[in-house]
């Protein structure tokens, strides 16, 4: 977490240094975004948090989760990123994409693909197909 906080709050070349280190060490890519206090990454491998994503407090993100798309639709334009509420559990392999809002106290189960708003207190299962 310290490296992520350093990367998000560092200017220019230091941002590049910390970002490169997190990619090399954890295969994790964090773009400029808003992360609340208490982010927990039990296994910080293969996690992507896209530019503009907003993550609330006390959120747990497991390995292989993608929060938003880190690519551009057209040069100079970034895809819309999601907003994650407080006390959300994102299990391994989840994808949360688009300009959506995931409410507070939500659990996204293993491999869930979320592209619509999720109300507070919900549990989202992976699609069976």
CSV table of N, CA, C and O in Angstrom, one decimal:
chain,number,residue,atom,x,y,z
A,1,UNK,N,0.8,-1.2,0.0
A,1,UNK,CA,0.0,0.0,0.0
A,1,UNK,C,0.9,1.3,0.0
A,1,UNK,O,0.5,2.2,-0.6
A,2,UNK,N,2.0,1.2,0.7
A,2,UNK,CA,2.8,2.4,0.8
A,2,UNK,C,3.3,2.8,-0.6
A,2,UNK,O,3.3,3.9,-1.0
A,3,UNK,N,3.7,1.8,-1.4
A,3,UNK,CA,4.1,2.1,-2.8
A,3,UNK,C,3.0,2.7,-3.7
A,3,UNK,O,3.3,3.6,-4.4
A,4,UNK,N,1.8,2.2,-3.5
A,4,UNK,CA,0.7,2.7,-4.2
A,4,UNK,C,0.4,4.2,-3.8
A,4,UNK,O,0.3,5.1,-4.7
A,5,UNK,N,0.4,4.5,-2.5
A,5,UNK,CA,0.2,5.8,-2.1
A,5,UNK,C,1.3,6.7,-2.6
A,5,UNK,O,1.1,7.9,-3.0
A,6,UNK,N,2.6,6.3,-2.5
A,6,UNK,CA,3.7,7.1,-3.1
A,6,UNK,C,3.6,7.3,-4.6
A,6,UNK,O,3.8,8.4,-5.0
A,7,UNK,N,3.1,6.3,-5.3
A,7,UNK,CA,2.9,6.5,-6.7
A,7,UNK,C,1.8,7.5,-7.0
A,7,UNK,O,2.0,8.4,-7.9
A,8,UNK,N,0.7,7.5,-6.3
A,8,UNK,CA,-0.4,8.3,-6.6
A,8,UNK,C,-0.1,9.8,-6.2
A,8,UNK,O,-0.7,10.7,-6.7
A,9,UNK,N,0.8,10.0,-5.2
A,9,UNK,CA,1.1,11.4,-4.8
A,9,UNK,C,2.4,11.9,-5.2
A,9,UNK,O,2.8,12.9,-4.7
A,10,UNK,N,3.1,11.2,-6.1
A,10,UNK,CA,4.4,11.7,-6.5
A,10,UNK,C,4.3,12.5,-7.8
A,10,UNK,O,3.5,12.1,-8.7
A,11,UNK,N,5.2,13.5,-8.0
A,11,UNK,CA,5.2,14.2,-9.2
A,11,UNK,C,6.0,13.5,-10.3
A,11,UNK,O,6.9,12.7,-10.0
A,12,UNK,N,5.7,13.7,-11.6
A,12,UNK,CA,6.4,13.3,-12.8
A,12,UNK,C,7.2,12.1,-12.7
A,12,UNK,O,6.7,11.0,-12.8
A,13,UNK,N,8.6,12.3,-12.6
A,13,UNK,CA,9.5,11.1,-12.7
A,13,UNK,C,9.4,10.2,-11.6
A,13,UNK,O,9.6,9.0,-11.7
A,14,UNK,N,9.0,10.7,-10.4
A,14,UNK,CA,8.9,9.8,-9.2
A,14,UNK,C,7.6,8.9,-9.4
A,14,UNK,O,7.6,7.7,-9.1
A,15,UNK,N,6.6,9.5,-10.0
A,15,UNK,CA,5.4,8.7,-10.3
A,15,UNK,C,5.8,7.5,-11.2
A,15,UNK,O,5.4,6.4,-11.0
A,16,UNK,N,6.6,7.8,-12.3
A,16,UNK,CA,7.0,6.8,-13.2
A,16,UNK,C,7.8,5.7,-12.5
A,16,UNK,O,7.7,4.5,-12.7
A,17,UNK,N,8.7,6.1,-11.6
A,17,UNK,CA,9.5,5.2,-10.8
A,17,UNK,C,8.7,4.2,-10.0
A,17,UNK,O,8.8,3.0,-10.0
A,18,UNK,N,7.8,4.8,-9.2
A,18,UNK,CA,6.9,4.0,-8.3
A,18,UNK,C,6.0,3.1,-9.1
A,18,UNK,O,5.7,1.9,-8.7
A,19,UNK,N,5.4,3.6,-10.2
A,19,UNK,CA,4.5,2.8,-11.0
A,19,UNK,C,5.3,1.6,-11.6
A,19,UNK,O,4.8,0.5,-11.7
A,20,UNK,N,6.5,1.9,-12.1
A,20,UNK,CA,7.3,0.9,-12.7
A,20,UNK,C,7.7,-0.2,-11.7
A,20,UNK,O,7.6,-1.4,-12.0
A,21,UNK,N,8.0,0.2,-10.5
A,21,UNK,CA,8.3,-0.8,-9.4
A,21,UNK,C,7.1,-1.6,-9.1
A,21,UNK,O,7.2,-2.9,-8.9
A,22,UNK,N,5.9,-1.1,-9.0
A,22,UNK,CA,4.7,-1.9,-8.7
A,22,UNK,C,4.4,-2.9,-9.8
A,22,UNK,O,4.0,-4.0,-9.6
A,23,UNK,N,4.6,-2.5,-11.1
A,23,UNK,CA,4.4,-3.4,-12.2
A,23,UNK,C,5.4,-4.5,-12.2
A,23,UNK,O,5.1,-5.7,-12.3
A,24,UNK,N,6.7,-4.2,-11.9
A,24,UNK,CA,7.8,-5.2,-11.9
A,24,UNK,C,7.6,-6.2,-10.7
A,24,UNK,O,7.8,-7.4,-10.9
A,25,UNK,N,7.3,-5.6,-9.6
A,25,UNK,CA,7.2,-6.4,-8.3
A,25,UNK,C,5.9,-7.3,-8.2
A,25,UNK,O,6.0,-8.4,-7.9
A,26,UNK,N,4.8,-6.6,-8.5
A,26,UNK,CA,3.5,-7.3,-8.3
A,26,UNK,C,2.7,-7.5,-9.6
A,26,UNK,O,1.6,-8.1,-9.5
A,27,UNK,N,3.2,-7.1,-10.7
A,27,UNK,CA,2.4,-7.2,-12.0
A,27,UNK,C,1.1,-6.5,-11.8
A,27,UNK,O,0.0,-6.9,-12.2
A,28,UNK,N,1.1,-5.3,-11.0
A,28,UNK,CA,0.0,-4.6,-10.7
A,28,UNK,C,0.1,-3.2,-11.3
A,28,UNK,O,1.2,-2.6,-11.2
A,29,UNK,N,-1.0,-2.7,-11.9
A,29,UNK,CA,-0.9,-1.4,-12.6
A,29,UNK,C,-1.9,-0.5,-12.0
A,29,UNK,O,-3.1,-0.7,-12.0
A,30,UNK,N,-1.4,0.6,-11.4
A,30,UNK,CA,-2.3,1.6,-10.8
A,30,UNK,C,-2.1,2.9,-11.6
A,30,UNK,O,-1.0,3.5,-11.7
A,31,UNK,N,-3.2,3.5,-12.1
A,31,UNK,CA,-3.2,4.8,-12.8
A,31,UNK,C,-3.7,5.8,-11.8
A,31,UNK,O,-4.2,5.5,-10.8
A,32,UNK,N,-3.5,7.1,-12.1
A,32,UNK,CA,-4.0,8.1,-11.2
A,32,UNK,C,-5.5,8.0,-10.9
A,32,UNK,O,-6.3,7.9,-11.8
A,33,UNK,N,-5.8,7.8,-9.7
A,33,UNK,CA,-7.2,7.6,-9.2
A,33,UNK,C,-7.3,8.0,-7.8
A,33,UNK,O,-6.4,8.5,-7.2
A,34,UNK,N,-8.6,7.9,-7.2
A,34,UNK,CA,-8.8,8.3,-5.9
A,34,UNK,C,-9.0,7.0,-5.0
A,34,UNK,O,-9.9,6.2,-5.4
A,35,UNK,N,-8.2,6.8,-4.0
A,35,UNK,CA,-8.3,5.7,-3.1
A,35,UNK,C,-8.5,6.1,-1.7
A,35,UNK,O,-7.7,6.9,-1.2
A,36,UNK,N,-9.6,5.7,-1.1
A,36,UNK,CA,-9.9,6.1,0.3
A,36,UNK,C,-9.0,5.3,1.3
A,36,UNK,O,-8.3,4.4,0.9
A,37,UNK,N,-9.2,5.7,2.6
A,37,UNK,CA,-8.4,5.0,3.6
A,37,UNK,C,-8.8,3.5,3.8
A,37,UNK,O,-9.9,3.2,3.6
A,38,UNK,N,-7.8,2.7,4.2
A,38,UNK,CA,-8.1,1.3,4.5
A,38,UNK,C,-8.2,0.4,3.4
A,38,UNK,O,-8.8,-0.7,3.5
A,39,UNK,N,-7.6,0.7,2.2
A,39,UNK,CA,-7.6,-0.2,1.1
A,39,UNK,C,-6.8,-1.5,1.5
A,39,UNK,O,-5.7,-1.3,2.0
A,40,UNK,N,-7.3,-2.6,1.3
A,40,UNK,CA,-6.7,-3.9,1.7
A,40,UNK,C,-6.4,-4.7,0.5
A,40,UNK,O,-7.4,-5.0,-0.3
A,41,UNK,N,-5.2,-5.1,0.2
A,41,UNK,CA,-4.8,-6.0,-0.9
A,41,UNK,C,-4.2,-7.2,-0.4
A,41,UNK,O,-2.9,-7.3,-0.3
A,42,UNK,N,-4.9,-8.3,0.0
A,42,UNK,CA,-4.3,-9.5,0.6
A,42,UNK,C,-3.3,-10.1,-0.3
A,42,UNK,O,-2.3,-10.7,0.2
A,43,UNK,N,-3.5,-10.1,-1.6
A,43,UNK,CA,-2.6,-10.8,-2.6
A,43,UNK,C,-2.5,-9.8,-3.8
A,43,UNK,O,-3.2,-10.0,-4.7
A,44,UNK,N,-1.6,-8.8,-3.7
A,44,UNK,CA,-1.6,-7.8,-4.7
A,44,UNK,C,-0.9,-8.1,-6.0
A,44,UNK,O,0.0,-7.5,-6.5
A,45,UNK,N,-1.5,-9.2,-6.7
A,45,UNK,CA,-0.9,-9.6,-7.9
A,45,UNK,C,-2.0,-9.4,-9.1
A,45,UNK,O,-3.1,-9.7,-8.9
A,46,UNK,N,-1.5,-8.9,-10.2
A,46,UNK,CA,-2.4,-8.7,-11.4
A,46,UNK,C,-3.6,-7.9,-11.1
A,46,UNK,O,-4.7,-8.2,-11.7
A,47,UNK,N,-3.5,-6.8,-10.4
A,47,UNK,CA,-4.6,-5.9,-10.1
A,47,UNK,C,-4.4,-4.7,-11.0
A,47,UNK,O,-3.3,-4.2,-11.1
A,48,UNK,N,-5.5,-4.3,-11.6
A,48,UNK,CA,-5.4,-3.0,-12.5
A,48,UNK,C,-6.5,-2.1,-11.9
A,48,UNK,O,-7.7,-2.5,-11.8
A,49,UNK,N,-6.1,-0.9,-11.6
A,49,UNK,CA,-7.0,0.2,-11.2
A,49,UNK,C,-6.8,1.3,-12.2
A,49,UNK,O,-5.8,1.9,-12.3
A,50,UNK,N,-7.8,1.6,-13.0
A,50,UNK,CA,-7.7,2.5,-14.2
A,50,UNK,C,-7.8,4.0,-13.7
A,50,UNK,O,-8.2,4.3,-12.6
A,51,UNK,N,-7.4,4.8,-14.6
A,51,UNK,CA,-7.4,6.2,-14.5
A,51,UNK,C,-8.8,6.7,-14.1
A,51,UNK,O,-9.8,6.3,-14.8
A,52,UNK,N,-8.9,7.5,-13.1
A,52,UNK,CA,-10.2,8.1,-12.8
A,52,UNK,C,-11.1,7.3,-11.9
A,52,UNK,O,-12.2,7.8,-11.5
A,53,UNK,N,-10.7,6.1,-11.5
A,53,UNK,CA,-11.5,5.2,-10.7
A,53,UNK,C,-11.6,5.9,-9.3
A,53,UNK,O,-10.6,6.5,-8.8
A,54,UNK,N,-12.7,5.7,-8.6
A,54,UNK,CA,-12.8,6.2,-7.2
A,54,UNK,C,-13.1,5.0,-6.3
A,54,UNK,O,-14.1,4.3,-6.6
A,55,UNK,N,-12.3,4.8,-5.3
A,55,UNK,CA,-12.5,3.6,-4.4
A,55,UNK,C,-12.7,4.2,-3.0
A,55,UNK,O,-11.9,5.0,-2.5
A,56,UNK,N,-13.7,3.7,-2.4
A,56,UNK,CA,-14.1,4.2,-1.0
A,56,UNK,C,-13.2,3.6,0.1
A,56,UNK,O,-12.1,3.1,-0.2
A,57,UNK,N,-13.6,3.8,1.3
A,57,UNK,CA,-12.8,3.3,2.4
A,57,UNK,C,-13.1,1.9,2.8
A,57,UNK,O,-14.2,1.4,2.5
A,58,UNK,N,-12.1,1.2,3.4
A,58,UNK,CA,-12.2,-0.2,3.8
A,58,UNK,C,-12.6,-1.1,2.7
A,58,UNK,O,-13.4,-2.0,2.9
A,59,UNK,N,-12.0,-1.0,1.5
A,59,UNK,CA,-12.3,-1.8,0.4
A,59,UNK,C,-11.2,-2.9,0.3
A,59,UNK,O,-10.0,-2.6,0.5
A,60,UNK,N,-11.6,-4.1,0.0
A,60,UNK,CA,-10.7,-5.2,-0.1
A,60,UNK,C,-10.7,-5.7,-1.6
A,60,UNK,O,-11.8,-6.0,-2.1
A,61,UNK,N,-9.5,-5.7,-2.2
A,61,UNK,CA,-9.4,-6.2,-3.6
A,61,UNK,C,-8.4,-7.3,-3.7
A,61,UNK,O,-7.3,-7.2,-3.2
A,62,UNK,N,-8.9,-8.5,-4.2
A,62,UNK,CA,-8.1,-9.6,-4.3
A,62,UNK,C,-7.4,-9.7,-5.7
A,62,UNK,O,-7.7,-8.9,-6.6
A,63,UNK,N,-6.5,-10.6,-5.9
A,63,UNK,CA,-5.7,-10.7,-7.1
A,63,UNK,C,-6.5,-10.9,-8.4
A,63,UNK,O,-7.6,-11.5,-8.3
A,64,UNK,N,-6.0,-10.4,-9.5
A,64,UNK,CA,-6.7,-10.5,-10.8
A,64,UNK,C,-7.9,-9.6,-11.0
A,64,UNK,O,-8.6,-9.8,-12.0
A,65,UNK,N,-8.1,-8.7,-10.1
A,65,UNK,CA,-9.3,-7.8,-10.3
A,65,UNK,C,-8.9,-6.6,-11.2
A,65,UNK,O,-7.8,-6.1,-11.1
A,66,UNK,N,-9.9,-6.2,-12.0
A,66,UNK,CA,-9.7,-5.0,-12.8
A,66,UNK,C,-10.8,-4.0,-12.5
A,66,UNK,O,-12.0,-4.4,-12.6
A,67,UNK,N,-10.4,-2.8,-12.1
A,67,UNK,CA,-11.3,-1.8,-11.8
A,67,UNK,C,-11.2,-0.8,-13.0
A,67,UNK,O,-10.2,0.0,-13.0
A,68,UNK,N,-12.1,-0.8,-13.9
A,68,UNK,CA,-12.1,0.0,-15.1
A,68,UNK,C,-11.1,-0.5,-16.2
A,68,UNK,O,-10.4,-1.5,-16.0
A,69,UNK,N,-11.1,0.1,-17.3
A,69,UNK,CA,-10.2,-0.2,-18.4
A,69,UNK,C,-9.1,0.8,-18.5
A,69,UNK,O,-9.4,2.0,-18.6
A,70,UNK,N,-7.9,0.3,-18.6
A,70,UNK,CA,-6.7,1.3,-18.6
A,70,UNK,C,-6.4,1.8,-20.0
A,70,UNK,O,-5.3,2.3,-20.2
A,71,UNK,N,-7.2,1.6,-21.0
A,71,UNK,CA,-6.9,1.9,-22.4
A,71,UNK,C,-7.8,3.1,-22.8
A,71,UNK,O,-8.8,3.4,-22.3
A,72,UNK,N,-7.3,3.7,-23.9
A,72,UNK,CA,-8.1,4.9,-24.5
A,72,UNK,C,-9.0,4.4,-25.6
A,72,UNK,O,-8.6,3.5,-26.3
A,73,UNK,N,-10.1,5.0,-25.7
A,73,UNK,CA,-11.0,4.8,-26.9
A,73,UNK,C,-10.4,5.4,-28.1
A,73,UNK,O,-10.2,4.7,-29.2
A,74,UNK,N,-10.0,6.6,-28.0
A,74,UNK,CA,-9.3,7.4,-29.1
A,74,UNK,C,-8.2,8.1,-28.4
A,74,UNK,O,-8.2,8.4,-27.2
A,75,UNK,N,-7.1,8.5,-29.2
A,75,UNK,CA,-6.0,9.2,-28.6
A,75,UNK,C,-6.5,10.4,-27.8
A,75,UNK,O,-7.3,11.2,-28.3
A,76,UNK,N,-6.0,10.5,-26.6
A,76,UNK,CA,-6.3,11.7,-25.8
A,76,UNK,C,-7.6,11.5,-24.9
A,76,UNK,O,-7.9,12.3,-24.1
A,77,UNK,N,-8.4,10.4,-25.2
A,77,UNK,CA,-9.6,10.2,-24.4
A,77,UNK,C,-9.5,8.9,-23.6
A,77,UNK,O,-9.0,7.9,-24.1
A,78,UNK,N,-9.9,9.0,-22.4
A,78,UNK,CA,-9.9,7.8,-21.5
A,78,UNK,C,-11.3,7.3,-21.3
A,78,UNK,O,-12.3,8.0,-21.3
A,79,UNK,N,-11.4,6.0,-21.2
A,79,UNK,CA,-12.7,5.3,-20.9
A,79,UNK,C,-13.2,5.7,-19.5
A,79,UNK,O,-12.4,6.0,-18.6
A,80,UNK,N,-14.5,5.7,-19.3
A,80,UNK,CA,-15.1,6.1,-18.0
A,80,UNK,C,-14.7,5.0,-17.0
A,80,UNK,O,-14.7,3.8,-17.3
A,81,UNK,N,-14.5,5.4,-15.8
A,81,UNK,CA,-14.1,4.5,-14.7
A,81,UNK,C,-15.2,4.4,-13.7
A,81,UNK,O,-15.9,5.4,-13.4
A,82,UNK,N,-15.2,3.3,-13.0
A,82,UNK,CA,-16.3,3.1,-11.9
A,82,UNK,C,-16.0,3.8,-10.6
A,82,UNK,O,-14.8,4.2,-10.4
A,83,UNK,N,-17.0,3.9,-9.8
A,83,UNK,CA,-16.9,4.4,-8.4
A,83,UNK,C,-17.3,3.3,-7.5
A,83,UNK,O,-18.4,2.7,-7.6
A,84,UNK,N,-16.4,2.9,-6.6
A,84,UNK,CA,-16.6,1.8,-5.6
A,84,UNK,C,-16.9,2.4,-4.3
A,84,UNK,O,-16.2,3.3,-3.8
A,85,UNK,N,-18.0,2.0,-3.6
A,85,UNK,CA,-18.4,2.5,-2.3
A,85,UNK,C,-17.5,2.0,-1.2
A,85,UNK,O,-16.4,1.4,-1.4
A,86,UNK,N,-18.0,2.2,0.0
A,86,UNK,CA,-17.2,1.8,1.2
A,86,UNK,C,-17.5,0.3,1.6
A,86,UNK,O,-18.6,-0.2,1.3
A,87,UNK,N,-16.5,-0.3,2.2
A,87,UNK,CA,-16.6,-1.7,2.7
A,87,UNK,C,-17.1,-2.7,1.6
A,87,UNK,O,-17.9,-3.5,1.8
A,88,UNK,N,-16.4,-2.6,0.5
A,88,UNK,CA,-16.7,-3.5,-0.6
A,88,UNK,C,-15.7,-4.6,-0.7
A,88,UNK,O,-14.5,-4.3,-0.5
A,89,UNK,N,-16.1,-5.8,-0.9
A,89,UNK,CA,-15.2,-7.0,-1.1
A,89,UNK,C,-15.2,-7.4,-2.6
A,89,UNK,O,-16.2,-7.7,-3.1
A,90,UNK,N,-14.0,-7.3,-3.2
A,90,UNK,CA,-13.9,-7.7,-4.6
A,90,UNK,C,-13.0,-8.9,-4.7
A,90,UNK,O,-11.8,-8.8,-4.4
A,91,UNK,N,-13.6,-10.0,-5.0
A,91,UNK,CA,-12.9,-11.3,-5.0
A,91,UNK,C,-12.1,-11.5,-6.2
A,91,UNK,O,-12.2,-10.7,-7.2
A,92,UNK,N,-11.2,-12.5,-6.3
A,92,UNK,CA,-10.3,-12.7,-7.4
A,92,UNK,C,-11.0,-12.8,-8.8
A,92,UNK,O,-12.1,-13.4,-8.9
A,93,UNK,N,-10.4,-12.2,-9.8
A,93,UNK,CA,-10.9,-12.3,-11.1
A,93,UNK,C,-12.1,-11.4,-11.5
A,93,UNK,O,-12.7,-11.6,-12.5
A,94,UNK,N,-12.5,-10.5,-10.7
A,94,UNK,CA,-13.6,-9.6,-10.9
A,94,UNK,C,-13.3,-8.5,-11.9
A,94,UNK,O,-12.1,-8.0,-11.9
A,95,UNK,N,-14.2,-8.1,-12.7
A,95,UNK,CA,-14.1,-7.0,-13.6
A,95,UNK,C,-15.2,-6.0,-13.3
A,95,UNK,O,-16.4,-6.4,-13.3
A,96,UNK,N,-14.8,-4.8,-13.0
A,96,UNK,CA,-15.8,-3.7,-12.7
A,96,UNK,C,-15.5,-2.6,-13.8
A,96,UNK,O,-14.5,-2.0,-13.7
A,97,UNK,N,-16.4,-2.5,-14.8
A,97,UNK,CA,-16.1,-1.6,-15.9
A,97,UNK,C,-17.2,-0.6,-16.2
A,97,UNK,O,-18.4,-0.8,-15.9
A,98,UNK,N,-16.8,0.5,-16.8
A,98,UNK,CA,-17.8,1.5,-17.2
A,98,UNK,C,-18.0,2.6,-16.2
A,98,UNK,O,-17.5,2.6,-15.1
A,99,UNK,N,-18.8,3.6,-16.5
A,99,UNK,CA,-19.2,4.6,-15.6
A,99,UNK,C,-20.3,4.1,-14.7
A,99,UNK,O,-21.5,4.4,-15.0
A,100,UNK,N,-20.0,3.4,-13.7
A,100,UNK,CA,-21.0,2.8,-12.9
A,100,UNK,C,-20.7,3.1,-11.4
A,100,UNK,O,-19.6,3.5,-11.1
A,101,UNK,N,-21.6,2.8,-10.5
A,101,UNK,CA,-21.5,3.0,-9.1
A,101,UNK,C,-21.7,1.7,-8.4
A,101,UNK,O,-22.8,1.1,-8.6
A,102,UNK,N,-20.8,1.2,-7.7
A,102,UNK,CA,-21.0,0.0,-6.8
A,102,UNK,C,-21.2,0.5,-5.4
A,102,UNK,O,-20.3,1.2,-4.9
A,103,UNK,N,-22.3,0.2,-4.9
A,103,UNK,CA,-22.7,0.8,-3.5
A,103,UNK,C,-21.8,0.3,-2.4
A,103,UNK,O,-20.9,-0.5,-2.6
A,104,UNK,N,-22.1,0.7,-1.2
A,104,UNK,CA,-21.4,0.3,0.0
A,104,UNK,C,-21.9,-1.1,0.4
A,104,UNK,O,-23.0,-1.5,0.2
A,105,UNK,N,-21.0,-1.8,1.2
A,105,UNK,CA,-21.3,-3.1,1.8
A,105,UNK,C,-21.7,-4.1,0.7
A,105,UNK,O,-22.6,-4.9,0.9
A,106,UNK,N,-21.0,-4.1,-0.4
A,106,UNK,CA,-21.3,-5.0,-1.6
A,106,UNK,C,-20.2,-6.1,-1.6
A,106,UNK,O,-19.0,-5.8,-1.3
A,107,UNK,N,-20.6,-7.3,-2.0
A,107,UNK,CA,-19.6,-8.4,-2.3
A,107,UNK,C,-19.7,-8.8,-3.7
A,107,UNK,O,-20.8,-9.2,-4.2
A,108,UNK,N,-18.6,-8.7,-4.4
A,108,UNK,CA,-18.5,-9.2,-5.8
A,108,UNK,C,-17.8,-10.5,-5.7
A,108,UNK,O,-16.6,-10.6,-5.4
A,109,UNK,N,-18.5,-11.6,-6.0
A,109,UNK,CA,-18.0,-12.9,-5.9
A,109,UNK,C,-17.0,-13.3,-7.0
A,109,UNK,O,-16.9,-12.6,-8.1
A,110,UNK,N,-16.3,-14.3,-6.8
A,110,UNK,CA,-15.2,-14.8,-7.7
A,110,UNK,C,-15.6,-14.7,-9.2
A,110,UNK,O,-16.6,-15.3,-9.6
A,111,UNK,N,-14.9,-14.0,-10.0
A,111,UNK,CA,-15.1,-13.9,-11.4
A,111,UNK,C,-16.3,-13.1,-11.9
A,111,UNK,O,-16.6,-13.2,-13.0
A,112,UNK,N,-16.9,-12.3,-11.0
A,112,UNK,CA,-18.0,-11.5,-11.4
A,112,UNK,C,-17.6,-10.4,-12.5
A,112,UNK,O,-16.5,-9.8,-12.4
A,113,UNK,N,-18.5,-10.2,-13.4
A,113,UNK,CA,-18.3,-9.1,-14.4
A,113,UNK,C,-19.4,-8.1,-14.2
A,113,UNK,O,-20.6,-8.4,-14.3
A,114,UNK,N,-19.0,-6.9,-13.7
A,114,UNK,CA,-20.0,-5.9,-13.4
A,114,UNK,C,-19.9,-4.7,-14.3
A,114,UNK,O,-18.9,-4.0,-14.4
A,115,UNK,N,-21.0,-4.4,-15.0
A,115,UNK,CA,-21.0,-3.3,-16.0
A,115,UNK,C,-22.3,-2.5,-15.8
A,115,UNK,O,-22.7,-1.7,-16.6
A,116,UNK,N,-23.0,-2.7,-14.6
A,116,UNK,CA,-24.2,-1.9,-14.3
A,116,UNK,C,-24.1,-1.5,-12.8
A,116,UNK,O,-23.4,-2.1,-12.0
A,117,UNK,N,-24.8,-0.5,-12.4
A,117,UNK,CA,-24.8,0.0,-11.0
A,117,UNK,C,-25.3,-1.2,-10.1
A,117,UNK,O,-26.1,-2.0,-10.5
A,118,UNK,N,-24.7,-1.2,-8.9
A,118,UNK,CA,-25.0,-2.2,-7.9
A,118,UNK,C,-25.4,-1.5,-6.7
A,118,UNK,O,-24.7,-0.7,-6.1
A,119,UNK,N,-26.7,-1.8,-6.2
A,119,UNK,CA,-27.2,-1.1,-5.0
A,119,UNK,C,-26.4,-1.6,-3.7
A,119,UNK,O,-25.8,-2.6,-3.7
A,120,UNK,N,-26.5,-0.8,-2.7
A,120,UNK,CA,-25.9,-1.0,-1.4
A,120,UNK,C,-26.3,-2.4,-0.9
A,120,UNK,O,-27.5,-2.8,-1.0
A,121,UNK,N,-25.4,-3.1,-0.2
A,121,UNK,CA,-25.7,-4.4,0.4
A,121,UNK,C,-25.9,-5.6,-0.5
A,121,UNK,O,-26.4,-6.6,0.0
A,122,UNK,N,-25.6,-5.5,-1.7
A,122,UNK,CA,-25.8,-6.6,-2.7
A,122,UNK,C,-24.7,-7.6,-2.7
A,122,UNK,O,-23.6,-7.3,-2.3
A,123,UNK,N,-25.0,-8.7,-3.2
A,123,UNK,CA,-24.0,-9.8,-3.5
A,123,UNK,C,-24.1,-10.0,-5.0
A,123,UNK,O,-25.2,-10.4,-5.5
A,124,UNK,N,-23.0,-9.9,-5.8
A,124,UNK,CA,-23.0,-10.2,-7.2
A,124,UNK,C,-22.3,-11.4,-7.5
A,124,UNK,O,-21.1,-11.6,-7.2
A,125,UNK,N,-23.0,-12.4,-8.1
A,125,UNK,CA,-22.4,-13.7,-8.5
A,125,UNK,C,-21.8,-13.6,-9.9
A,125,UNK,O,-22.3,-12.8,-10.7
A,126,UNK,N,-20.9,-14.5,-10.2
A,126,UNK,CA,-20.4,-14.6,-11.6
A,126,UNK,C,-21.5,-15.2,-12.5
A,126,UNK,O,-22.3,-16.1,-12.0
A,127,UNK,N,-21.5,-14.9,-13.7
A,127,UNK,CA,-22.4,-15.4,-14.7
A,127,UNK,C,-22.0,-16.9,-14.9
A,127,UNK,O,-20.9,-17.2,-15.0
A,128,UNK,N,-23.0,-17.8,-15.0
A,128,UNK,CA,-22.7,-19.2,-15.2
A,128,UNK,C,-22.1,-19.6,-16.5
A,128,UNK,O,-21.6,-20.6,-16.7
A,129,UNK,N,-22.2,-18.7,-17.6
A,129,UNK,CA,-21.7,-19.1,-18.9
A,129,UNK,C,-20.3,-18.6,-19.0
A,129,UNK,O,-19.6,-18.0,-18.8
